[in-house]
PDB file of C-alpha atoms in Angstrom:
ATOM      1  CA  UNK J   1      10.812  99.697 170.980  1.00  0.00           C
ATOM      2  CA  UNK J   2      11.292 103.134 170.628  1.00  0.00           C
ATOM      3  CA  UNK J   3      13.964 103.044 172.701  1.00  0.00           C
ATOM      4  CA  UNK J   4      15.968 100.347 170.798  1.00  0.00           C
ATOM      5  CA  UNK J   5      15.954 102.809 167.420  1.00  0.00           C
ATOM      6  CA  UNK J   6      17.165 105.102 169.159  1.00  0.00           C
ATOM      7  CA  UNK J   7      19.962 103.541 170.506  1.00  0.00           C
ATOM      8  CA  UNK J   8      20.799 101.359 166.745  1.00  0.00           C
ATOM      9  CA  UNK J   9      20.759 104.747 164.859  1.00  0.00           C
ATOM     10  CA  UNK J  10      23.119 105.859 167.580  1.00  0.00           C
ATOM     11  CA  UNK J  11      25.728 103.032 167.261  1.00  0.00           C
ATOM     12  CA  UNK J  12      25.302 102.717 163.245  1.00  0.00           C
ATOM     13  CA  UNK J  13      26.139 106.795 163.266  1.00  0.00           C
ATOM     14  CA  UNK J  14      28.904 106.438 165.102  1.00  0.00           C
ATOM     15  CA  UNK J  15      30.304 103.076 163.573  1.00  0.00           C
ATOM     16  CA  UNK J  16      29.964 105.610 159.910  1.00  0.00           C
ATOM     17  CA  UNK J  17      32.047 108.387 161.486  1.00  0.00           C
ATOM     18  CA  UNK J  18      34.355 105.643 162.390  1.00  0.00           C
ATOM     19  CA  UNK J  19      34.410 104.848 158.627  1.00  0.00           C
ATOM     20  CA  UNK J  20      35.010 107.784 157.192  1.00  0.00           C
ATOM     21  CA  UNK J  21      37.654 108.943 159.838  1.00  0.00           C
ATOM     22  CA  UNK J  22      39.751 105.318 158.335  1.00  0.00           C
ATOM     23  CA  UNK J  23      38.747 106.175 154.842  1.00  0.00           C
ATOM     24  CA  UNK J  24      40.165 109.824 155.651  1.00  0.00           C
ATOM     25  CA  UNK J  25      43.318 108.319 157.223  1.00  0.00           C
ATOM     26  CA  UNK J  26      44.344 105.481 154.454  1.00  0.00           C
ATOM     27  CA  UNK J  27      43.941 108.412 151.269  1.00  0.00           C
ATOM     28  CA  UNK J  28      46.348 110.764 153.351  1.00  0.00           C
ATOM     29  CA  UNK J  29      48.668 107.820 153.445  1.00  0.00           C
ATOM     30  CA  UNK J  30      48.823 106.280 150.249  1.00  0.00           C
ATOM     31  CA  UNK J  31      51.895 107.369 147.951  1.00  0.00           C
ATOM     32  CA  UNK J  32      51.660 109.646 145.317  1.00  0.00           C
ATOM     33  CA  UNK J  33      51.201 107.578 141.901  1.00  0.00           C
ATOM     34  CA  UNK J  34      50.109 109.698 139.176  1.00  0.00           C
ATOM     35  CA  UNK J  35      52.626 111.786 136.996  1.00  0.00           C
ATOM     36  CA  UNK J  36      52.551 115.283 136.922  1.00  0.00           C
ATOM     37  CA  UNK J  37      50.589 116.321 133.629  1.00  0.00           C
ATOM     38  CA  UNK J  38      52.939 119.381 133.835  1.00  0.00           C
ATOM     39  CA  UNK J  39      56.294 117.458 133.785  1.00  0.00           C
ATOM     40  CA  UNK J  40      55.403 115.552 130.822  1.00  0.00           C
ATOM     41  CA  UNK J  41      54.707 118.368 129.024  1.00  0.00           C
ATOM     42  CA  UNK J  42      57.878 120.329 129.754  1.00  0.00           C
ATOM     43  CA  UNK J  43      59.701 116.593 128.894  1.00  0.00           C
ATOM     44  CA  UNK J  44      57.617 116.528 125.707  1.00  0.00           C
ATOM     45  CA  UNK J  45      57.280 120.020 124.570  1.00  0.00           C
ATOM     46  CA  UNK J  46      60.901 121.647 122.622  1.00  0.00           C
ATOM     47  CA  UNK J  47      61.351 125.316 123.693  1.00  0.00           C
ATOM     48  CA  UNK J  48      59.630 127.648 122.356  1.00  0.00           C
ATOM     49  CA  UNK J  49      56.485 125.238 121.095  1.00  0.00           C
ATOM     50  CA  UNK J  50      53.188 126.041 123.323  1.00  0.00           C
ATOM     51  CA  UNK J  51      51.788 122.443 122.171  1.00  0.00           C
ATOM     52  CA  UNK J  52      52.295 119.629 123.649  1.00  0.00           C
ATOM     53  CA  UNK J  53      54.164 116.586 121.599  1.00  0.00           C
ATOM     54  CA  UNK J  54      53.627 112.988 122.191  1.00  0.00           C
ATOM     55  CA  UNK J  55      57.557 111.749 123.808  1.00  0.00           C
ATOM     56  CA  UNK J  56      59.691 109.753 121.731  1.00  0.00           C
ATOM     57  CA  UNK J  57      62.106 107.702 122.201  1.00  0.00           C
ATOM     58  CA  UNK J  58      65.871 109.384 122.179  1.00  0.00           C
ATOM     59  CA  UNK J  59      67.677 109.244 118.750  1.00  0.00           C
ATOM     60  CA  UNK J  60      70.369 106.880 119.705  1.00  0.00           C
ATOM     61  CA  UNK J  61      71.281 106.616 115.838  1.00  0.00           C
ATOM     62  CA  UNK J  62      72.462 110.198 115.295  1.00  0.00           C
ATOM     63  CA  UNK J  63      75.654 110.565 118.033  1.00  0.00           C
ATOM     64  CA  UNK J  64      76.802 107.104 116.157  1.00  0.00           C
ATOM     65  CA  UNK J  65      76.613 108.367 112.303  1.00  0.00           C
ATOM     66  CA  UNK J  66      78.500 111.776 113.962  1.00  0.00           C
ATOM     67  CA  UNK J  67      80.961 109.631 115.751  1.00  0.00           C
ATOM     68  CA  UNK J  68      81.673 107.853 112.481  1.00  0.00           C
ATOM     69  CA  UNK J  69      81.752 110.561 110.029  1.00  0.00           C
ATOM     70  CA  UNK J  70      84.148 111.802 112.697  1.00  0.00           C
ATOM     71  CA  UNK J  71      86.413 108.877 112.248  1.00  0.00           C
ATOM     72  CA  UNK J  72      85.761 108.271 108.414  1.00  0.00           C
ATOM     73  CA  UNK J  73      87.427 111.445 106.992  1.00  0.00           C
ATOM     74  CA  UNK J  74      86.269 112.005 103.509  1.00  0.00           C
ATOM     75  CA  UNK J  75      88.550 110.364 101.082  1.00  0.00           C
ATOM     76  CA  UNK J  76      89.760 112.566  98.224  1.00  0.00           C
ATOM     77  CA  UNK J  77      89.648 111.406  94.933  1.00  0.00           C
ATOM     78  CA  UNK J  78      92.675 109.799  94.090  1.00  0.00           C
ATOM     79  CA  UNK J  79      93.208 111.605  90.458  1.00  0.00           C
ATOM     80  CA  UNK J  80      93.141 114.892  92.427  1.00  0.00           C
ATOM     81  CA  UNK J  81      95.810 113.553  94.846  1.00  0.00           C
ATOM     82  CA  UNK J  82      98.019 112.428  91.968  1.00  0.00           C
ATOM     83  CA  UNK J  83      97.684 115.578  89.807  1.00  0.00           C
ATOM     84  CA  UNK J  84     100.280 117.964  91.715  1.00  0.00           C
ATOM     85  CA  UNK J  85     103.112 114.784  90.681  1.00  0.00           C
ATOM     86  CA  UNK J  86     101.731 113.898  87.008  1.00  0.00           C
ATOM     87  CA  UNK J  87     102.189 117.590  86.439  1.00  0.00           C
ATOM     88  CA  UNK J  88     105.505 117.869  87.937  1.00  0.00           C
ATOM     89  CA  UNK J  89     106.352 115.205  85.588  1.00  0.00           C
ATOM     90  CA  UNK J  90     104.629 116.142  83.107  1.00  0.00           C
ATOM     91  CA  UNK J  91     106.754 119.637  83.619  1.00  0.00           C
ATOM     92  CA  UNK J  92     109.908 117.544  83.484  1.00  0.00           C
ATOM     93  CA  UNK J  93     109.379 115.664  80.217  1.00  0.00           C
ATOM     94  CA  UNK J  94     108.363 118.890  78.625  1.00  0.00           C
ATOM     95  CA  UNK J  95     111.509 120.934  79.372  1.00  0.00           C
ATOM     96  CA  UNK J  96     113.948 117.806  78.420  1.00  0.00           C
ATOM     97  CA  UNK J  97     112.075 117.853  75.086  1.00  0.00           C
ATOM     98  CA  UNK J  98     112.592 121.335  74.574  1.00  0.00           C
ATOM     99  CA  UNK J  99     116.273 120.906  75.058  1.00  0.00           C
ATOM    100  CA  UNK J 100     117.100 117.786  73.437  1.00  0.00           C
ATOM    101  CA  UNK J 101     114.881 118.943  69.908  1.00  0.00           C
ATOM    102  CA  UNK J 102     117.667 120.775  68.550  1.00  0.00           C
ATOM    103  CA  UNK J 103     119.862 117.750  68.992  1.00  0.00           C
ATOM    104  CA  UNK J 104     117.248 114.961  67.523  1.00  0.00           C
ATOM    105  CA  UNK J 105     117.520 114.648  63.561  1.00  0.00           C
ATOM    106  CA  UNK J 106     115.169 112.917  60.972  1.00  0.00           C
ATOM    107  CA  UNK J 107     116.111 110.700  58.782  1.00  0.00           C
ATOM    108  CA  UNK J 108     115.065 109.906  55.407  1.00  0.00           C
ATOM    109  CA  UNK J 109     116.308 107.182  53.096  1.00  0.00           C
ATOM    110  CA  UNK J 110     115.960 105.741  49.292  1.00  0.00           C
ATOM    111  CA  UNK J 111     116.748 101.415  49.460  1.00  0.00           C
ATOM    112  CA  UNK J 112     116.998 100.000  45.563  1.00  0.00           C
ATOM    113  CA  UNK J 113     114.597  97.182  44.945  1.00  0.00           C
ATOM    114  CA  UNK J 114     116.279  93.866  46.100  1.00  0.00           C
ATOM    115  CA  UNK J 115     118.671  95.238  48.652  1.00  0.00           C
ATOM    116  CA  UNK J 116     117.295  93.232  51.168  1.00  0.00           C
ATOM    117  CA  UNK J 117     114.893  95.810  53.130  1.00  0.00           C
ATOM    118  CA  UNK J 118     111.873  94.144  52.427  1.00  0.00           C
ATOM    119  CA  UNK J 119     111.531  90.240  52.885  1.00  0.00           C
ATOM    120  CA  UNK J 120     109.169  88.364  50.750  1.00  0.00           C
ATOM    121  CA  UNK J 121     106.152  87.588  53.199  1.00  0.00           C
ATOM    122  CA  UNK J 122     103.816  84.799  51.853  1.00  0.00           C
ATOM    123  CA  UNK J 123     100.628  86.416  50.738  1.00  0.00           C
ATOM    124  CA  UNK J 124     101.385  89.769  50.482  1.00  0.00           C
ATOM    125  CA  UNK J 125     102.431  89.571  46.962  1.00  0.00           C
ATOM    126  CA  UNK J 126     106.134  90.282  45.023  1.00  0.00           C
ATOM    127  CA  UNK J 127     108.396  92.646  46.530  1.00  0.00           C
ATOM    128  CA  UNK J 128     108.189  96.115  44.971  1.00  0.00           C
ATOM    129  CA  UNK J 129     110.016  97.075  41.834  1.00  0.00           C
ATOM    130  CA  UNK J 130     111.735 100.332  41.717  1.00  0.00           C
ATOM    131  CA  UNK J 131     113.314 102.495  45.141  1.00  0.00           C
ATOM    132  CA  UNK J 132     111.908 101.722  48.165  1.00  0.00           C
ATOM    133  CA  UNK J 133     111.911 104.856  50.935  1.00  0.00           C
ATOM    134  CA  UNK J 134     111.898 105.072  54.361  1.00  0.00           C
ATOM    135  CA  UNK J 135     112.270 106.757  57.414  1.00  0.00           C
ATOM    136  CA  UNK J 136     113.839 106.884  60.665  1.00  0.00           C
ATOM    137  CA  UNK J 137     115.186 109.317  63.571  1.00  0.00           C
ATOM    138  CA  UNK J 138     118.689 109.608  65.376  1.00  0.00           C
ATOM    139  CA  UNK J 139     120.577 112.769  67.254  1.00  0.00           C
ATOM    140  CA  UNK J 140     124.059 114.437  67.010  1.00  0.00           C
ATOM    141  CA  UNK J 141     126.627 112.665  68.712  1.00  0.00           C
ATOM    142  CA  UNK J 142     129.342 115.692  68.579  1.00  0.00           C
ATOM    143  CA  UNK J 143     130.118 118.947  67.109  1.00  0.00           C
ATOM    144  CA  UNK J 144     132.265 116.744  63.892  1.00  0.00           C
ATOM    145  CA  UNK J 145     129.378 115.655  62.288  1.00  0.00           C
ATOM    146  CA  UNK J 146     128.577 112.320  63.370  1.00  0.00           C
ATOM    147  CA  UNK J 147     124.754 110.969  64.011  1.00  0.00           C
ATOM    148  CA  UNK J 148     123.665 108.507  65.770  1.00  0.00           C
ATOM    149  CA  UNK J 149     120.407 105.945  64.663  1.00  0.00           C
ATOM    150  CA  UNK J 150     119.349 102.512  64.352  1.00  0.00           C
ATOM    151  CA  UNK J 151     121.357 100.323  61.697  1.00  0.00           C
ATOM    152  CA  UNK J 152     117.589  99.206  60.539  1.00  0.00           C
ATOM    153  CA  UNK J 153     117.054 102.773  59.118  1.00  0.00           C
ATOM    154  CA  UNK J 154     119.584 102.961  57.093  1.00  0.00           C
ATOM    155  CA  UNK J 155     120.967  99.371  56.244  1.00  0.00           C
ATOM    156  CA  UNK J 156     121.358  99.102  52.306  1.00  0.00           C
ATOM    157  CA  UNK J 157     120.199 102.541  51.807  1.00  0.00           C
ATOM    158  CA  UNK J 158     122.099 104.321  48.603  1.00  0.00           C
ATOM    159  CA  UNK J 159     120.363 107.890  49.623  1.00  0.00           C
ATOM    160  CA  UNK J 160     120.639 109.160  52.939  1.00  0.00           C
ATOM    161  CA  UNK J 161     119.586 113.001  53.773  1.00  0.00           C
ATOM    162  CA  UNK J 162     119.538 114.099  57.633  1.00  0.00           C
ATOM    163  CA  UNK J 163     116.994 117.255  58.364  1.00  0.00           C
ATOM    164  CA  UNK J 164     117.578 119.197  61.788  1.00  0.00           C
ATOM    165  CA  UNK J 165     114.939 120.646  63.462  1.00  0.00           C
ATOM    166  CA  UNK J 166     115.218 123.905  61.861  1.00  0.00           C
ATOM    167  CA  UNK J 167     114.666 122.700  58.641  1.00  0.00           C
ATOM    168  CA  UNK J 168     118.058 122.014  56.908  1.00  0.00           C
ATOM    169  CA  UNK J 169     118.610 119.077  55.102  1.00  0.00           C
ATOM    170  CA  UNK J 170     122.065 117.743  53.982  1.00  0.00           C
ATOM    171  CA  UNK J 171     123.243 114.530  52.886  1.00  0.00           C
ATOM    172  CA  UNK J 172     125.022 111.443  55.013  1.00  0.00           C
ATOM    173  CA  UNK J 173     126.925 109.228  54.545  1.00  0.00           C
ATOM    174  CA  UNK J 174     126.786 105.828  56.931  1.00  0.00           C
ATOM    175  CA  UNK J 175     130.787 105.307  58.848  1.00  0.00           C
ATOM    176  CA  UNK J 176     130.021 102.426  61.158  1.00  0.00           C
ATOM    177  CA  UNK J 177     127.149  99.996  61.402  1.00  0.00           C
ATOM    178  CA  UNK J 178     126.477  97.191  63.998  1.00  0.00           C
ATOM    179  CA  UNK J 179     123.930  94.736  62.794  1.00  0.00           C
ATOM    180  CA  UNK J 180     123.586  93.466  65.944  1.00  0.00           C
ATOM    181  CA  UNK J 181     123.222  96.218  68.826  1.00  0.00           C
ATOM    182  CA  UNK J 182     121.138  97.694  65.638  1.00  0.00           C
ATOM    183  CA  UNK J 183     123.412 101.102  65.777  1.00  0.00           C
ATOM    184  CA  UNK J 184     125.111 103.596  63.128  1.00  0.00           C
ATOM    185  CA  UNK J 185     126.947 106.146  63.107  1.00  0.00           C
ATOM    186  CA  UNK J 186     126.199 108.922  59.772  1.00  0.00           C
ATOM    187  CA  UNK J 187     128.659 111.668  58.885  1.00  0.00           C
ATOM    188  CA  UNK J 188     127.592 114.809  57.511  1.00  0.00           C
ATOM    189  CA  UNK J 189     129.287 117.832  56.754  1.00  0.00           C
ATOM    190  CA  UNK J 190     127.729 121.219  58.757  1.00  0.00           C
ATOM    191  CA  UNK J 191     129.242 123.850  60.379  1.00  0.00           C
ATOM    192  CA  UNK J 192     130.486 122.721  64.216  1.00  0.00           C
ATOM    193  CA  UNK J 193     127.978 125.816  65.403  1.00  0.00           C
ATOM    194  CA  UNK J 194     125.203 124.257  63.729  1.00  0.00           C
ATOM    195  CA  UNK J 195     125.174 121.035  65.553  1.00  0.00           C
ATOM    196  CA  UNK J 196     123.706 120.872  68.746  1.00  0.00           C
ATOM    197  CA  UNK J 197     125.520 117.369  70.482  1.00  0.00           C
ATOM    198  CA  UNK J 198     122.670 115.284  73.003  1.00  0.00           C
ATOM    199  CA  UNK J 199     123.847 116.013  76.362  1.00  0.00           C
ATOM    200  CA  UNK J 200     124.127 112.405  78.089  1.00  0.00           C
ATOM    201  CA  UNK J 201     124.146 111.156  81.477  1.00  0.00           C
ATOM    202  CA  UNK J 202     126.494 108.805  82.832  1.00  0.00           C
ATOM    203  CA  UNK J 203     125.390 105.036  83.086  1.00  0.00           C
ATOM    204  CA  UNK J 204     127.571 104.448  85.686  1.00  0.00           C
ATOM    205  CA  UNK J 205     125.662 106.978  88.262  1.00  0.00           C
ATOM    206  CA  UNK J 206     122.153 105.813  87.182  1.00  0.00           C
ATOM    207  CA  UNK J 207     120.794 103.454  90.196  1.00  0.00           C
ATOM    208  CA  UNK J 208     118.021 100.522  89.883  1.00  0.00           C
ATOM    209  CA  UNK J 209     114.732 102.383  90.017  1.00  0.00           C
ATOM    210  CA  UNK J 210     115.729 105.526  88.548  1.00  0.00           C
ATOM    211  CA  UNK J 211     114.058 107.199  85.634  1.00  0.00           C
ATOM    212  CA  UNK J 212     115.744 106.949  82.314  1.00  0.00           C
ATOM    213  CA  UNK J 213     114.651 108.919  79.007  1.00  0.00           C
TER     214      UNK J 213
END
């Protein structure tokens, strides 16, 4: 009996060794399946920061806002773009008008009741008794004393005076009309320096799209 211990401690120590020896064997074996706690760090951690940071996903949003801001240029505002030509034109207009005001005249006129000027509207009451006055402008045609305006100013007028742009006023005298293209053609007598003719352009050179003043 003894004997028969002996011999079952014997086998079940050896059949342990055995054990462990396999157990040994199959952990030197299997693969390596845990991360390294020191390259998720590095991964997670910016430069610089001694803390770790959980990892987040990468920003896919940002490259595509730079990518479009790239290829969206910001727009000016259109006003600004136009400002450089309204103040060319602007620049124009001005310097004609300082060289054609010597040449524009105004225009003032005295109309005798009933002559016609006013038409009797229905409720506005009876045409005004007495001289009727008015108003108008025109420009020197040439250095002889003729003017230039609109037949309306000065149909059935008995009192025509013509003021320059310097102030002097003379009287006129009406030497052509034209109902119908709505043109005169005053007379008045000033010295030929005095009078400062419109320069005009030719018709014949102006082209479909052109300015005209």
């Amino acid at each position: 009996m003894s004997m028969q211990r002996k011999t079952l401690t014997l086998l079940l120590t050896i059949i342990m060794a055995v054990l462990l020896a396999a157990c040994d064997l199959l952990q030197d074996e299997e693969p390596q399946t845990q991360l390294d706690p020191t390259a998720t760090l590095d991964a997670a951690t910016p430069a610089g920061d001694g803390e770790a940071s959980p990892t987040a996903a990468p920003d896919t949003e940002a490259p595509a806002a730079e990518e479009d801001a790239a290829e969206d240029p910001v727009t000016e505002d259109p006003a600004a773009q136009q400002s450089p030509i309204i103040a060319a034109l602007e620049g124009t207009l001005e310097s004609i008008y300082a060289e054609v005001l010597p040449s524009v005249v105004h225009i003032q006129v005295v109309v005798e009741s009933g002559a016609g000027q006013v038409p009797d509207f229905p409720g506005l009451g009876p045409p005004q008794q007495g001289p009727l006055r008015g108003q108008g402008s025109g420009f020197v045609w040439d250095q002889e004393g003729h003017i230039v305006t609109n037949n309306h100013v000065v149909a059935g007028a008995t009192t025509i005076n013509v003021i320059f742009s310097d102030g002097l006023s003379v009287p006129a005298t009406i030497v052509g009309a034209d109902p119908d293209s709505d043109l005169a053609v005053l007379s008045v007598d000033v010295p030929a320096e005095q009078l400062r003719p419109v320069q005009l352009a030719d018709s014949a050179e102006i082209r479909v799209g052109e300015l005209a003043i």
